[in-house]
Coordinates of C-alpha atoms in Angstrom, one line a residue:
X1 CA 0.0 0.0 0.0
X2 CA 1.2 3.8 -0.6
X3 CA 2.8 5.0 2.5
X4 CA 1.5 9.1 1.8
X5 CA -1.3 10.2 1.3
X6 CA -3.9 12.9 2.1
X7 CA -5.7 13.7 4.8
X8 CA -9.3 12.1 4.7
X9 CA -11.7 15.2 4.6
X10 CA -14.5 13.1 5.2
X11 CA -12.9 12.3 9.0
X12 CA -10.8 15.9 9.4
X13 CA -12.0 19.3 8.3
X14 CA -10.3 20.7 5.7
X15 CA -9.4 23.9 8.0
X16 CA -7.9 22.3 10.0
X17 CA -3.8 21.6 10.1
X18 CA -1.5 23.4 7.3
X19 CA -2.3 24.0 4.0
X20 CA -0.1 21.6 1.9
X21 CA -1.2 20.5 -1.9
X22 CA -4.6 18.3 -1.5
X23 CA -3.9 17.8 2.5
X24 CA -0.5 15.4 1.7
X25 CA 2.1 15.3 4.1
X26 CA 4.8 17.8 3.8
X27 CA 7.8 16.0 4.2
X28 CA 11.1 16.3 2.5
X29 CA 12.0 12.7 1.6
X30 CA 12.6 10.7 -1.5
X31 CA 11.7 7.3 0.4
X32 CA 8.3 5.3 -0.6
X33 CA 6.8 8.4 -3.0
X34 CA 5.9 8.0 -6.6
X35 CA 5.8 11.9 -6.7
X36 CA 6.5 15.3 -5.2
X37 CA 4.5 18.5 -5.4
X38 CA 6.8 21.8 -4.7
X39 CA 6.9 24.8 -5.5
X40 CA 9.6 27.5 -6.9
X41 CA 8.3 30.9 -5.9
X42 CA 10.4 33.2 -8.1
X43 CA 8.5 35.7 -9.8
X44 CA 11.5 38.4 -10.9
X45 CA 12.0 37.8 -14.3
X46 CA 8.1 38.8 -15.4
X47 CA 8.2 41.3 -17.8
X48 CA 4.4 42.8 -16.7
X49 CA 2.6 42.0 -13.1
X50 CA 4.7 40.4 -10.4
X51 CA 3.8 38.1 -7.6
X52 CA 3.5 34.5 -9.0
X53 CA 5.6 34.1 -6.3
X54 CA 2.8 33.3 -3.7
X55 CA 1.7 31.0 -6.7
X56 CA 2.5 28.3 -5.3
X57 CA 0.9 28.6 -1.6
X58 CA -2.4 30.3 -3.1
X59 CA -2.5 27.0 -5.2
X60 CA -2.1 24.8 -2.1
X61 CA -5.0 26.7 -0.3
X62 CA -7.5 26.0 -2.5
X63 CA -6.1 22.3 -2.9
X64 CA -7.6 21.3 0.0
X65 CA -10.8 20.3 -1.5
X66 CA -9.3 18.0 -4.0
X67 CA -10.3 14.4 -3.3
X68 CA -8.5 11.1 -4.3
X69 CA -10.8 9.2 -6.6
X70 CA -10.7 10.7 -10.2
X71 CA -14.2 9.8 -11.4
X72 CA -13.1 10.9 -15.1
X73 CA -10.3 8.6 -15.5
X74 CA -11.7 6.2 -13.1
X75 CA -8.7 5.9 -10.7
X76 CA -8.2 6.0 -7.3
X77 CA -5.0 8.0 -7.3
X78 CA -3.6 6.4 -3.6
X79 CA -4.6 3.2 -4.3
X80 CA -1.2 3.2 -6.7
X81 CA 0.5 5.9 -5.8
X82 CA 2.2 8.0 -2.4
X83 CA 3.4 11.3 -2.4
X84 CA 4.2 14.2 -0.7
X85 CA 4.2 18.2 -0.2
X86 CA 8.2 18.5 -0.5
X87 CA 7.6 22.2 0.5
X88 CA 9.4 25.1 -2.1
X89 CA 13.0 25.2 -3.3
X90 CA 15.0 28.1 -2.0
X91 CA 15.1 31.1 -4.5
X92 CA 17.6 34.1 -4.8
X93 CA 14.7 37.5 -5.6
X94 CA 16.2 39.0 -8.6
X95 CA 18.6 36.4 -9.6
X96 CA 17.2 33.9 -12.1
X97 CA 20.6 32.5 -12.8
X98 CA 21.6 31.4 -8.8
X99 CA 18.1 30.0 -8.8
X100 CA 18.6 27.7 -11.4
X101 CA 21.2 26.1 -9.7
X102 CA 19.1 26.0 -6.7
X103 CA 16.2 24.7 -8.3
X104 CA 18.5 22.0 -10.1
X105 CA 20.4 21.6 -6.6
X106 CA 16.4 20.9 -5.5
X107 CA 15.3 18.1 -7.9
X108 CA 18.9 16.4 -8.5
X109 CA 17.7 13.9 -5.4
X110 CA 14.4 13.4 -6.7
X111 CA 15.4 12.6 -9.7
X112 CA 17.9 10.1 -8.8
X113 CA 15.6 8.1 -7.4
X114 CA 13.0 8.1 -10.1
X115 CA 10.6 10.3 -8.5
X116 CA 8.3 12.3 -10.5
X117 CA 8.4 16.6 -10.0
X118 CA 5.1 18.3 -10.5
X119 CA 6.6 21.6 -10.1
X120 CA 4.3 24.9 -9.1
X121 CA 6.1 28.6 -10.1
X122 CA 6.6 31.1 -10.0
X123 CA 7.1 32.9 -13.7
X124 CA 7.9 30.9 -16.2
X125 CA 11.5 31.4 -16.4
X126 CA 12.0 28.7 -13.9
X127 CA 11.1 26.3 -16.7
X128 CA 14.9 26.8 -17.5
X129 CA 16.3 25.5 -14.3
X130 CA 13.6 22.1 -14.1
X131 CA 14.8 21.5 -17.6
X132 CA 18.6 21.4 -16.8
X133 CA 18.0 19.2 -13.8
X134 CA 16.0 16.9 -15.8
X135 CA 18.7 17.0 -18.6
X136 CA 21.3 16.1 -16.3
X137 CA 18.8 13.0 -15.8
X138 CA 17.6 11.9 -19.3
X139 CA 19.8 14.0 -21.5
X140 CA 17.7 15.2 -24.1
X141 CA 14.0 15.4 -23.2
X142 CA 10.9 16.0 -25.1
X143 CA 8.8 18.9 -24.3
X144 CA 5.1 19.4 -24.7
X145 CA 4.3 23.2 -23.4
X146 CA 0.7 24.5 -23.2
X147 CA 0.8 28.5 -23.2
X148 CA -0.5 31.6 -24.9
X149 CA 3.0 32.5 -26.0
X150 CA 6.0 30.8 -27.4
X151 CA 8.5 32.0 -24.7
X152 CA 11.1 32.0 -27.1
X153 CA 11.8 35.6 -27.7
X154 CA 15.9 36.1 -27.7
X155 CA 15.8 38.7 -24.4
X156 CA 13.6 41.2 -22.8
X157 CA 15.2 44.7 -22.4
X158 CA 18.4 42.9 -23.3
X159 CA 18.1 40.4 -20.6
X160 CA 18.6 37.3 -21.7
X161 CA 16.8 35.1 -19.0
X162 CA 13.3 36.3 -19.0
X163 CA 10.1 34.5 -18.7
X164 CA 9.7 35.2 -22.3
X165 CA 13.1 33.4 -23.2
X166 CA 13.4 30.3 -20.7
X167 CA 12.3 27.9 -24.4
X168 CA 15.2 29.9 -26.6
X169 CA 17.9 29.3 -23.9
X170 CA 16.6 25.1 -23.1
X171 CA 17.3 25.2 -27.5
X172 CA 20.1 27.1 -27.5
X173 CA 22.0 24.9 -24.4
X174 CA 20.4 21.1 -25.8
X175 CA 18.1 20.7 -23.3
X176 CA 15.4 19.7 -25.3
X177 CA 15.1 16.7 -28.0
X178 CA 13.7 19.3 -30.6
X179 CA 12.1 16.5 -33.0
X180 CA 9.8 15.7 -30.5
X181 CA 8.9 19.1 -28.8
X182 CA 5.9 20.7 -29.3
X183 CA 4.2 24.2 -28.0
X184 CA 0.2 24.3 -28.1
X185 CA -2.2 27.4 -27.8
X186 CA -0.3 30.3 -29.4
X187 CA -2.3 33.7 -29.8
X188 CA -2.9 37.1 -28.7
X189 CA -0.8 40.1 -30.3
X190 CA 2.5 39.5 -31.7
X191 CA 5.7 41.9 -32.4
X192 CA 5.8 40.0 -35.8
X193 CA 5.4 36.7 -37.6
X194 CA 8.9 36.1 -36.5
X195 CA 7.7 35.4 -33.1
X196 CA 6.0 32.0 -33.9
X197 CA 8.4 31.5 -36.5
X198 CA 11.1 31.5 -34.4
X199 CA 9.9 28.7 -32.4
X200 CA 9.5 26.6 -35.6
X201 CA 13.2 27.7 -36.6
X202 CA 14.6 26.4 -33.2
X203 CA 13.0 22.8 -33.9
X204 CA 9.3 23.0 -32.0
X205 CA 6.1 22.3 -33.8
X206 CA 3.5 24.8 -33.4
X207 CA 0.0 24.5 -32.9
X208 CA -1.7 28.1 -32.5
X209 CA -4.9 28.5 -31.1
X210 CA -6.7 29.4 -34.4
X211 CA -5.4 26.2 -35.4
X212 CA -6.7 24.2 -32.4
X213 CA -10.1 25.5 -33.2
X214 CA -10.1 24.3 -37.0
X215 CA -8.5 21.1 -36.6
X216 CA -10.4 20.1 -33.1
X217 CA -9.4 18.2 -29.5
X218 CA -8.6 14.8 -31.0
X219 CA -6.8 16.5 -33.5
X220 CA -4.6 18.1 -31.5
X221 CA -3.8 15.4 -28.9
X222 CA -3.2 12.7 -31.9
X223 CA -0.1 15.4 -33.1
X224 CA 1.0 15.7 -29.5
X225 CA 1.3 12.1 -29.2
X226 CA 2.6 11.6 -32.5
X227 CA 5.1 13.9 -32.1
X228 CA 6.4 13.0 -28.7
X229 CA 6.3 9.2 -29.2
X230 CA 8.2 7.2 -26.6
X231 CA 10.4 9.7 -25.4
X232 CA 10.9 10.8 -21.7
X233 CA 8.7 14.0 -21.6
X234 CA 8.5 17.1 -19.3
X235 CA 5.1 18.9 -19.6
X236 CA 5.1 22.4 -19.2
X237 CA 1.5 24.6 -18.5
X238 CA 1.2 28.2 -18.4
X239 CA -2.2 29.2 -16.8
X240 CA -2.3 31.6 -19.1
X241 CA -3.2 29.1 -21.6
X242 CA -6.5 29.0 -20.7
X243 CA -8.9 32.0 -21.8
X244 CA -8.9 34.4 -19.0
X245 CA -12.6 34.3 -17.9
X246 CA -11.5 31.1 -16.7
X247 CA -8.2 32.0 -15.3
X248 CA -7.7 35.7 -14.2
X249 CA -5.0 35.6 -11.6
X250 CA -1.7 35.7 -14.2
X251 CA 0.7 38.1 -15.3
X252 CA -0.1 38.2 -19.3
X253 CA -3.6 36.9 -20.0
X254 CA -4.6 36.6 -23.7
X255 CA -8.3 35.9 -24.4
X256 CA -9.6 33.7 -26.8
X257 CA -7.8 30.4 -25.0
X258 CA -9.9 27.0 -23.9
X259 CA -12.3 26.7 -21.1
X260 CA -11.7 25.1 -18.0
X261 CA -12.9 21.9 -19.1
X262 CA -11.0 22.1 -22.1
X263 CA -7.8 23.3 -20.1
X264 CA -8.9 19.8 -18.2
X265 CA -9.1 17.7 -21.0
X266 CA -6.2 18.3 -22.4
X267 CA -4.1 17.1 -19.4
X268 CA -5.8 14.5 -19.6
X269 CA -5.4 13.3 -23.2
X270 CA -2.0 13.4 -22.3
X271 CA -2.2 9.3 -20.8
X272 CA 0.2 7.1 -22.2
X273 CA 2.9 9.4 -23.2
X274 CA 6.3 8.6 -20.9
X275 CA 5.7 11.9 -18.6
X276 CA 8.8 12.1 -16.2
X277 CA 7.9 15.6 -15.1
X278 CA 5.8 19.1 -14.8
X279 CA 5.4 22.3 -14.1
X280 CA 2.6 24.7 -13.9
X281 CA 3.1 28.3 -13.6
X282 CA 2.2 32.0 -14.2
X283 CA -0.5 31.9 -10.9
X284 CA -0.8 35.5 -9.7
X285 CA -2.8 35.4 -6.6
X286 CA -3.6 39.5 -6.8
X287 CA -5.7 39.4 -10.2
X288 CA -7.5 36.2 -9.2
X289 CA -10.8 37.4 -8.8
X290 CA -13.0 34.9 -6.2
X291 CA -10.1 32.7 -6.8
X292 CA -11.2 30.7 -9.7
X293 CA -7.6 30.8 -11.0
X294 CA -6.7 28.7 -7.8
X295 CA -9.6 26.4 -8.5
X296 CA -8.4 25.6 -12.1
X297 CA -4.8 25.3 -11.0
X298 CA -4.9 22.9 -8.2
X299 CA -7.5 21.0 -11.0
X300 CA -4.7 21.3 -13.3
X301 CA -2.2 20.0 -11.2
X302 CA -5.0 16.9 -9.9
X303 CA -4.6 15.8 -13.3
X304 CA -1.4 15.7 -13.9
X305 CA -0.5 13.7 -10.4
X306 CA -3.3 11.4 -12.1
X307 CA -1.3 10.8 -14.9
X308 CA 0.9 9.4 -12.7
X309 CA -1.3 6.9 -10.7
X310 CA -2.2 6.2 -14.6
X311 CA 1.1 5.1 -15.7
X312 CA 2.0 3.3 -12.4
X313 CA -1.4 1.4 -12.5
X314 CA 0.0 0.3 -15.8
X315 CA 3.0 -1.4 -15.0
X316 CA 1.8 -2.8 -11.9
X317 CA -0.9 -4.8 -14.3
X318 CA 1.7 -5.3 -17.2
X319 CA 4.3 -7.1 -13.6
X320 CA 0.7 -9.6 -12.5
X321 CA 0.7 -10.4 -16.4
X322 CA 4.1 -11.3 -16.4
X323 CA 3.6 -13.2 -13.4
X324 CA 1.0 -15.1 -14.3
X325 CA 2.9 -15.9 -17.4
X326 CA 5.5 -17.0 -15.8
X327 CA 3.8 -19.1 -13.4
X328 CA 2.0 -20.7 -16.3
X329 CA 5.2 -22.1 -18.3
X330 CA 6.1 -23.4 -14.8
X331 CA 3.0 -25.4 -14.9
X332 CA 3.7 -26.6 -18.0

């Protein structure tokens, strides 16, 4: 049985003890967990509002009212997996460069024991640090990024680790296995064509949101897969993906995105690839009006941990197969 899990709500109020992601135990340990929810709350390389970095608590708040059984993907989540609150990574303010080495300094011993990240920001130029821990992993790892912008810009104001560049530097430095990287939900105003261009140039495919809307859902998550195929994967979600009626509380919303349900679903279409990691950022607690941004994030999130509890239900029926296998021939 999984050692962590959460808190039954049913037996403890939900106000009651601290406020860690879905009521898990907040312990820093890389013993007997399938994953670990932290967060990096650095928020000084935002080029427009600042404060994603109470992101990550604002999402743990509202986390509370998550439960463990997943009715739409019919999974208990605990009944396969444990995990934990690993609390945040330390971050420098002002310094995205020493923060990268933290936050690679923070996942090294998760990752050398095969535990998966589901990472909560902070802006989303600490994308760059989670990919060079997992690089130091995997080596060269696929990328599937949900977002209203490409992120690949060269600098902002001639500084060259921005939230608008982390995707341009993970290129430039061989982070990324570019044949099977793809960005999803590009739109809003543009300084040019260059700007989605320029993600194509460096290697990504491109599906913008005008696109998603002519080709459709199953569309979409057929090129995802086929594009990724069986490589190790790190999925990266701006809120600000999502159309901002649904998702206020970020830094650069761009309307005309997916509904919640939608922003959901495609999470969720996301089974079977080889995920090994995520991170979900942009969440600006100041703009999120009656908090639905938390709601939707922490929802977000849910679905990604249940990904996991996916993939580990998997190869706990693929080992009884074998077994059974096995114990037939012995029969024979």
């Amino acid at each position: 049985m999984p050692k962590y899990k959460p808190k039954d709500s049913s037996q403890s109020p939900r106000f009651v003890g601290n406020r860690t992601f879905m009521r898990l135990e907040q312990v820093r340990t890389t013993d007997d967990i399938d994953f670990a929810v932290l967060g990096v709350p650095f928020d000084t390389a935002a080029s427009n509002r600042t404060g994603q970095r109470l992101g990550p608590q604002h999402i743990r708040d509202f986390s509370v009212l998550l439960r463990p059984y997943n009715p739409d993907m019919d999974i208990d989540i605990f009944e396969y997996c444990s995990g934990v609150d690993y609390g945040d990574i330390n971050v420098i303010p002002g310094n995205a460069l020493r923060t990268y080495d933290s936050i690679v300094e923070g996942l090294t011993p998760l990752l050398e024991k095969n535990v998966i990240p589901v990472i909560m920001g902070g802006d989303h130029s600490i994308t760059l640090g989670n990919l060079r821990a997992f690089h130091k992993k995997y080596g060269k790892i696929a990328l599937v990024h949900f977002d209203s912008h490409g992120d690949t810009w060269e600098h902002y104001y001639g500084e060259k680790y921005m939230h608008g560049t982390p995707f341009r530097r993970a290129a430039e430095e061989g982070l990324l296995d570019m044949e099977h990287s793809i960005q999803v939900g590009m739109r809003g105003p543009l300084y040019g064509p260059g700007d989605i261009e320029d993600a194509r140039d460096l290697g990504f495919e491109v599906i913008t949101m005008k696109e998603i809307r002519q080709i459709g859902f199953d569309e979409v998550m057929r090129r995802i897969h086929d594009r990724v195929k069986d490589r190790p994967v790190f999925v990266t979600y701006d809120i600000d993906f999502v159309d901002p009626a649904f998702a206020p509380g970020t830094g650069t919303p761009e309307v005309g995105g997916p509904t919640s349900y939608e922003a959901l679903e495609y999470v969720r279409g996301l089974d079977g690839l080889d995920v090994v990691g995520f991170d979900l950022v942009e969440v600006l607690p100041a703009y999120d009006a009656n908090e639905i941004t938390a709601v939707l994030a922490s929802a977000v999130i849910y679905e990604m941990i249940t990904l996991v509890a996916l993939k580990k239900r998997r190869q706990m029926e693929e080992r009884k197969r074998l077994l059974l296998q096995f114990e037939a021939i012995k029969d024979v």
